[in-house]
Amino acid sequence: MTYDNIIFEIEGGVAVIKINRPKALNAINPDVLNELTDALGKVRADSSIKVLVLTGEGDKAFIAGADISHMVDLDPLQARRFSNRGQDVTFLLEELPIPVIACVNGFALGGGTEFAMACDFIYASENAKFGQPEINLGIMPGFGGTQRLSRLVGKAMAKELCLTGVMIGAQEAKNIGLVNKIFPHEKLWEETMKTARVIASKGKVSTRAVKQCIDRGFDLDLHNGCYMEADNFGICMASPDGKEGMSAFLEKRKPEFKGELS
Ligand code: CAA
């Protein structure tokens, strides 16, 4: 598939997907969803990729939401389908076996906040703006916003944001636990890639195990979560990278992780 609405690149174990509709502030339409689905399938299938960064092309927006000019004429069944398709992409992001960083370089509104929340964590530039403004359009979040926002920032804050439709800045988003780190706009990309490369240098069995234990354990009680953690601990221990990491420590040298998934 050729991509007209996204840019997909791989740089030394780090895949980068940029939503590429800067004139429409990277708003999400069905073509974007189709291209993202295709690219995320490629990311999943390529064992050389260890981390994914999701960002928006241009200086102004990560994603300013679902494309309102597409949504305006949808009938209820088409709208439900569009919501399902967007949600499918959030699950593809969330369930990738590699970590995904959202690099939020401007507006992340509606579907933008929703896509960012489906990533493992968010780095934002000082001028980033988050929010669920669907209520201002007489509609509501449809790409998982009512579900992931409450899980991330608590029910009361999620309700306030979804019910008022206000935009919040990067600092407030960090204060409520939506954003991990904020950087000056011109440093955001460099800092995001720095962290991506750090994670890409780790063993892939362990990064996958950490991501999956935290995600899946979140919905479990503590005992079952810890049971799952012990199983994954065993798998990491048996992996070539586990052997290499511990041997390297004992031999006082830097580990060379191969990233094999056996
Ligand atoms: N859909 C379609 N087009 C959009 C868009 C969107 N979500 N957001 C921005 N655009 C377009 C504008 O229509 C404009 O296009 P033209 O140049 O052709 O007129 C262009 O992008 C630039 O936008 P503005 O001129 O509005 O730029 P601004 O700096 O004045 O304002 C903004 C920026 C505050 C982000 C404003 O564009 C805005 O409010 N956008 C809509 C945000 C929104 O409501 N998002 C939620 C969408 S619904 C959703 O996401 C549902 C869901 O959960 C699935």
CSV table of C-alpha atoms and ligand atoms in Angstrom, one decimal:
chain,number,residue,atom,x,y,z
A,1,MET,CA,0.0,0.0,0.0
A,2,THR,CA,1.3,3.5,-0.8
A,3,TYR,CA,0.7,6.1,1.8
A,4,ASP,CA,-0.8,9.5,1.0
A,5,ASN,CA,-1.9,10.5,4.5
A,6,ILE,CA,0.9,9.1,6.8
A,7,ILE,CA,4.7,9.0,6.6
A,8,PHE,CA,6.2,5.7,7.7
A,9,GLU,CA,9.9,5.5,8.4
A,10,ILE,CA,12.3,3.1,10.2
A,11,GLU,CA,15.5,4.5,11.7
A,12,GLY,CA,17.7,1.9,13.4
A,13,GLY,CA,15.1,-0.1,15.3
A,14,VAL,CA,12.8,2.8,15.8
A,15,ALA,CA,9.7,3.1,13.6
A,16,VAL,CA,8.1,6.5,13.1
A,17,ILE,CA,4.6,7.1,11.9
A,18,LYS,CA,3.6,10.7,11.2
A,19,ILE,CA,0.0,11.6,10.4
A,20,ASN,CA,0.5,13.7,7.3
A,21,ARG,CA,-2.5,16.0,6.7
A,22,PRO,CA,-1.0,19.2,8.1
A,23,LYS,CA,-3.4,21.5,6.2
A,24,ALA,CA,-6.3,19.8,8.1
A,25,LEU,CA,-4.2,19.7,11.3
A,26,ASN,CA,-3.8,16.0,10.8
A,27,ALA,CA,-7.5,15.2,11.3
A,28,ILE,CA,-8.3,11.6,11.0
A,29,ASN,CA,-10.5,10.3,8.2
A,30,PRO,CA,-11.1,6.8,6.9
A,31,ASP,CA,-8.0,7.0,4.6
A,32,VAL,CA,-5.8,7.8,7.6
A,33,LEU,CA,-7.3,4.9,9.5
A,34,ASN,CA,-6.7,2.5,6.5
A,35,GLU,CA,-3.1,3.6,6.1
A,36,LEU,CA,-2.5,3.4,9.9
A,37,THR,CA,-3.9,-0.2,9.9
A,38,ASP,CA,-1.6,-1.2,7.1
A,39,ALA,CA,1.5,0.4,8.6
A,40,LEU,CA,0.8,-1.0,12.1
A,41,GLY,CA,0.6,-4.4,10.6
A,42,LYS,CA,4.0,-3.9,9.0
A,43,VAL,CA,5.4,-2.7,12.4
A,44,ARG,CA,4.1,-5.8,14.1
A,45,ALA,CA,5.5,-8.1,11.4
A,46,ASP,CA,9.0,-6.5,11.4
A,47,SER,CA,11.1,-8.1,14.1
A,48,SER,CA,13.8,-5.5,13.6
A,49,ILE,CA,11.5,-2.7,15.0
A,50,LYS,CA,11.8,-2.3,18.8
A,51,VAL,CA,9.9,1.0,19.4
A,52,LEU,CA,7.3,3.0,17.6
A,53,VAL,CA,6.9,6.8,17.7
A,54,LEU,CA,3.6,8.3,16.7
A,55,THR,CA,3.5,12.0,15.8
A,56,GLY,CA,2.0,14.6,13.5
A,57,GLU,CA,3.5,16.3,10.5
A,58,GLY,CA,4.0,20.1,10.7
A,59,ASP,CA,4.5,22.4,13.6
A,60,LYS,CA,1.0,22.9,14.7
A,61,ALA,CA,-0.8,19.6,15.4
A,62,PHE,CA,-0.4,16.1,16.5
A,63,ILE,CA,-4.0,15.3,15.5
A,64,ALA,CA,-6.8,17.8,15.8
A,65,GLY,CA,-9.4,15.1,16.1
A,66,ALA,CA,-11.5,13.0,13.8
A,67,ASP,CA,-12.2,14.8,10.5
A,68,ILE,CA,-15.4,16.8,11.0
A,69,SER,CA,-16.0,17.3,7.3
A,70,HIS,CA,-16.1,13.5,7.0
A,71,MET,CA,-18.3,13.0,10.0
A,72,VAL,CA,-20.9,15.7,9.3
A,73,ASP,CA,-22.9,13.5,6.8
A,74,LEU,CA,-22.6,10.1,8.5
A,75,ASP,CA,-25.8,8.3,9.4
A,76,PRO,CA,-25.8,6.5,12.8
A,77,LEU,CA,-24.6,3.1,11.4
A,78,GLN,CA,-21.8,4.8,9.4
A,79,ALA,CA,-20.9,6.8,12.5
A,80,ARG,CA,-20.8,3.6,14.6
A,81,ARG,CA,-18.6,2.0,11.9
A,82,PHE,CA,-16.2,5.0,11.9
A,83,SER,CA,-16.0,4.9,15.7
A,84,ASN,CA,-15.3,1.1,15.6
A,85,ARG,CA,-12.6,1.6,12.9
A,86,GLY,CA,-10.9,4.3,15.0
A,87,GLN,CA,-11.1,2.2,18.1
A,88,ASP,CA,-9.6,-0.7,16.2
A,89,VAL,CA,-6.6,1.4,15.4
A,90,THR,CA,-6.2,2.4,19.1
A,91,PHE,CA,-6.2,-1.3,20.0
A,92,LEU,CA,-3.6,-2.0,17.3
A,93,LEU,CA,-1.4,0.6,18.9
A,94,GLU,CA,-2.1,-0.5,22.4
A,95,GLU,CA,-1.5,-4.2,21.7
A,96,LEU,CA,1.7,-3.9,19.7
A,97,PRO,CA,4.3,-6.1,21.3
A,98,ILE,CA,6.7,-3.1,21.3
A,99,PRO,CA,6.5,0.2,23.3
A,100,VAL,CA,4.8,3.2,21.5
A,101,ILE,CA,5.6,6.8,22.4
A,102,ALA,CA,3.2,9.6,21.5
A,103,CYS,CA,5.2,12.7,20.5
A,104,VAL,CA,2.6,15.4,20.8
A,105,ASN,CA,3.8,18.4,18.9
A,106,GLY,CA,0.7,20.7,19.0
A,107,PHE,CA,-3.1,20.1,19.1
A,108,ALA,CA,-4.1,16.7,20.3
A,109,LEU,CA,-7.9,17.1,20.4
A,110,GLY,CA,-10.7,14.6,20.4
A,111,GLY,CA,-9.3,11.6,18.4
A,112,GLY,CA,-5.8,13.2,18.9
A,113,THR,CA,-6.0,12.8,22.7
A,114,GLU,CA,-7.6,9.4,22.1
A,115,PHE,CA,-4.7,8.2,19.9
A,116,ALA,CA,-2.1,9.6,22.2
A,117,MET,CA,-3.7,7.7,25.1
A,118,ALA,CA,-3.5,4.4,23.2
A,119,CYS,CA,0.3,4.9,23.2
A,120,ASP,CA,2.4,3.7,26.1
A,121,PHE,CA,3.3,7.2,27.2
A,122,ILE,CA,3.1,10.8,26.0
A,123,TYR,CA,5.9,13.3,25.5
A,124,ALA,CA,4.6,16.8,24.7
A,125,SER,CA,5.9,20.1,23.5
A,126,GLU,CA,5.2,23.2,25.6
A,127,ASN,CA,2.6,24.4,23.1
A,128,ALA,CA,0.7,21.1,23.0
A,129,LYS,CA,-3.0,21.2,23.8
A,130,PHE,CA,-5.2,18.3,24.8
A,131,GLY,CA,-8.9,17.9,25.2
A,132,GLN,CA,-12.1,16.1,24.3
A,133,PRO,CA,-14.0,18.9,22.6
A,134,GLU,CA,-16.6,16.6,20.9
A,135,ILE,CA,-19.3,18.0,23.3
A,136,ASN,CA,-18.9,21.4,21.6
A,137,LEU,CA,-19.9,19.7,18.3
A,138,GLY,CA,-23.0,18.1,20.0
A,139,ILE,CA,-21.4,14.7,19.8
A,140,MET,CA,-19.1,12.7,22.1
A,141,PRO,CA,-15.7,11.0,22.1
A,142,GLY,CA,-15.7,7.9,19.8
A,143,PHE,CA,-12.2,6.6,19.6
A,144,GLY,CA,-12.1,5.4,23.3
A,145,GLY,CA,-11.9,8.7,25.0
A,146,THR,CA,-14.5,8.1,27.7
A,147,GLN,CA,-12.8,4.8,28.5
A,148,ARG,CA,-9.1,5.5,28.4
A,149,LEU,CA,-9.2,9.0,29.8
A,150,SER,CA,-11.0,7.9,33.0
A,151,ARG,CA,-8.5,5.0,33.4
A,152,LEU,CA,-5.6,7.4,33.1
A,153,VAL,CA,-6.8,10.5,35.0
A,154,GLY,CA,-9.7,9.2,37.1
A,155,LYS,CA,-13.4,9.4,36.5
A,156,ALA,CA,-14.1,12.9,37.8
A,157,MET,CA,-11.4,14.6,35.8
A,158,ALA,CA,-12.4,12.6,32.7
A,159,LYS,CA,-16.0,13.7,33.1
A,160,GLU,CA,-15.0,17.4,33.6
A,161,LEU,CA,-12.9,17.3,30.4
A,162,CYS,CA,-15.5,15.5,28.3
A,163,LEU,CA,-18.4,17.5,29.6
A,164,THR,CA,-16.8,21.0,29.3
A,165,GLY,CA,-14.8,20.3,26.1
A,166,VAL,CA,-12.1,22.6,27.3
A,167,MET,CA,-8.6,22.5,26.0
A,168,ILE,CA,-5.8,22.0,28.5
A,169,GLY,CA,-2.2,22.9,28.1
A,170,ALA,CA,0.8,20.6,28.4
A,171,GLN,CA,1.5,21.5,32.0
A,172,GLU,CA,-2.0,20.8,33.1
A,173,ALA,CA,-2.0,17.6,31.1
A,174,LYS,CA,1.2,16.6,33.0
A,175,ASN,CA,-0.3,17.6,36.4
A,176,ILE,CA,-3.3,15.2,35.9
A,177,GLY,CA,-1.0,12.4,34.7
A,178,LEU,CA,-1.8,12.4,31.0
A,179,VAL,CA,1.7,13.5,29.9
A,180,ASN,CA,5.0,12.1,31.2
A,181,LYS,CA,7.3,14.9,30.1
A,182,ILE,CA,7.2,18.3,28.5
A,183,PHE,CA,10.0,19.8,26.3
A,184,PRO,CA,10.5,23.1,24.5
A,185,HIS,CA,8.9,22.7,21.0
A,186,GLU,CA,12.2,22.6,19.2
A,187,LYS,CA,13.6,19.9,21.5
A,188,LEU,CA,10.6,17.6,21.6
A,189,TRP,CA,11.6,15.4,18.6
A,190,GLU,CA,15.2,15.0,19.7
A,191,GLU,CA,14.2,14.1,23.3
A,192,THR,CA,11.5,11.7,22.1
A,193,MET,CA,14.0,9.9,19.8
A,194,LYS,CA,16.6,9.9,22.6
A,195,THR,CA,14.1,7.9,24.8
A,196,ALA,CA,13.0,5.8,21.9
A,197,ARG,CA,16.7,4.8,21.3
A,198,VAL,CA,17.3,4.0,24.9
A,199,ILE,CA,14.3,1.6,24.9
A,200,ALA,CA,15.3,0.2,21.5
A,201,SER,CA,18.7,-0.7,23.1
A,202,LYS,CA,17.0,-3.1,25.6
A,203,GLY,CA,16.1,-6.7,25.1
A,204,LYS,CA,12.9,-7.1,23.2
A,205,VAL,CA,11.6,-10.0,25.4
A,206,SER,CA,11.8,-7.8,28.4
A,207,THR,CA,10.3,-4.6,26.9
A,208,ARG,CA,7.3,-6.7,25.6
A,209,ALA,CA,6.9,-8.4,29.0
A,210,VAL,CA,7.0,-5.1,30.9
A,211,LYS,CA,4.4,-3.5,28.6
A,212,GLN,CA,2.1,-6.5,28.7
A,213,CYS,CA,2.4,-7.1,32.5
A,214,ILE,CA,1.6,-3.4,33.2
A,215,ASP,CA,-1.3,-3.3,30.6
A,216,ARG,CA,-2.9,-6.6,31.4
A,217,GLY,CA,-2.1,-6.5,35.1
A,218,PHE,CA,-4.0,-3.2,35.4
A,219,ASP,CA,-7.3,-5.0,35.0
A,220,LEU,CA,-6.4,-7.9,37.4
A,221,ASP,CA,-6.3,-8.1,41.2
A,222,LEU,CA,-2.8,-7.9,42.7
A,223,HIS,CA,-2.3,-11.6,43.2
A,224,ASN,CA,-3.2,-12.5,39.6
A,225,GLY,CA,-1.1,-9.6,38.3
A,226,CYS,CA,1.9,-10.8,40.3
A,227,TYR,CA,1.3,-14.4,39.1
A,228,MET,CA,1.4,-13.2,35.5
A,229,GLU,CA,4.5,-11.1,36.4
A,230,ALA,CA,6.3,-14.2,37.8
A,231,ASP,CA,5.6,-16.2,34.5
A,232,ASN,CA,7.0,-13.3,32.4
A,233,PHE,CA,10.0,-13.0,34.8
A,234,GLY,CA,10.7,-16.7,34.0
A,235,ILE,CA,10.4,-16.1,30.2
A,236,CYS,CA,12.8,-13.1,30.4
A,237,MET,CA,15.2,-15.2,32.4
A,238,ALA,CA,15.2,-17.9,29.7
A,239,SER,CA,15.6,-15.5,26.8
A,240,PRO,CA,18.9,-15.0,25.0
A,241,ASP,CA,18.8,-11.4,26.0
A,242,GLY,CA,18.3,-12.3,29.7
A,243,LYS,CA,21.3,-14.6,29.6
A,244,GLU,CA,23.3,-11.9,27.8
A,245,GLY,CA,22.3,-9.1,30.2
A,246,MET,CA,23.2,-11.0,33.3
A,247,SER,CA,26.4,-12.5,32.0
A,248,ALA,CA,27.5,-9.0,30.8
A,249,PHE,CA,26.9,-7.6,34.3
A,250,LEU,CA,28.9,-10.4,35.9
A,251,GLU,CA,31.7,-10.0,33.3
A,252,LYS,CA,31.7,-6.2,33.8
A,253,ARG,CA,30.9,-5.4,30.1
A,254,LYS,CA,28.1,-3.8,28.2
A,255,PRO,CA,25.3,-6.2,27.2
A,256,GLU,CA,24.7,-6.7,23.5
A,257,PHE,CA,21.0,-7.5,23.2
A,258,LYS,CA,19.9,-9.2,20.0
A,259,GLY,CA,16.2,-8.5,20.5
A,260,GLU,CA,15.2,-12.1,19.7
A,261,LEU,CA,11.7,-13.0,20.7
A,262,SER,CA,12.2,-16.6,21.4
B,1,CAA,N1,-11.6,18.0,11.2
B,1,CAA,C1,-11.5,18.6,10.0
B,1,CAA,N2,-10.8,19.7,9.7
B,1,CAA,C2,-10.1,20.2,10.8
B,1,CAA,C3,-10.2,19.7,12.1
B,1,CAA,C4,-11.0,18.6,12.3
B,1,CAA,N3,-11.0,17.9,13.5
B,1,CAA,N4,-9.4,20.5,12.9
B,1,CAA,C5,-8.9,21.5,12.1
B,1,CAA,N5,-9.3,21.3,10.8
B,1,CAA,C6,-9.0,22.2,9.7
B,1,CAA,C7,-9.8,23.5,9.7
B,1,CAA,O1,-11.1,23.2,9.2
B,1,CAA,C8,-8.9,24.3,8.8
B,1,CAA,O2,-9.2,24.0,7.5
B,1,CAA,P1,-9.3,25.2,6.3
B,1,CAA,O3,-7.9,25.8,6.4
B,1,CAA,O4,-9.6,24.4,5.1
B,1,CAA,O5,-10.4,26.1,6.8
B,1,CAA,C9,-7.5,23.9,9.1
B,1,CAA,O6,-7.7,22.6,9.7
B,1,CAA,C10,-6.8,24.8,10.1
B,1,CAA,O7,-7.7,24.9,11.3
B,1,CAA,P2,-8.1,26.3,11.9
B,1,CAA,O8,-8.1,27.3,10.9
B,1,CAA,O9,-9.4,26.1,12.7
B,1,CAA,O10,-6.9,26.6,12.9
B,1,CAA,P3,-6.9,27.4,14.2
B,1,CAA,O11,-5.5,27.5,14.6
B,1,CAA,O12,-7.7,28.6,14.1
B,1,CAA,O13,-7.7,26.4,15.3
B,1,CAA,C11,-8.1,24.3,16.4
B,1,CAA,C12,-7.1,25.2,15.6
B,1,CAA,C13,-8.5,25.0,17.7
B,1,CAA,C14,-7.5,22.9,16.6
B,1,CAA,C15,-9.4,24.2,15.5
B,1,CAA,O14,-9.0,23.8,14.2
B,1,CAA,C16,-10.4,23.3,16.0
B,1,CAA,O15,-11.1,23.5,17.0
B,1,CAA,N6,-10.5,22.0,15.4
B,1,CAA,C17,-11.5,21.1,15.8
B,1,CAA,C18,-11.1,20.3,17.0
B,1,CAA,C19,-12.1,19.3,17.4
B,1,CAA,O16,-13.3,19.6,17.6
B,1,CAA,N7,-11.7,18.0,17.4
B,1,CAA,C20,-12.6,16.9,17.8
B,1,CAA,C21,-13.2,16.3,16.5
B,1,CAA,S1,-14.4,15.1,16.8
B,1,CAA,C22,-13.6,13.7,17.3
B,1,CAA,O17,-12.4,13.7,17.4
B,1,CAA,C23,-14.5,12.6,17.6
B,1,CAA,C24,-13.9,11.3,18.0
B,1,CAA,O18,-13.6,11.2,19.2
B,1,CAA,C25,-13.8,10.2,17.2
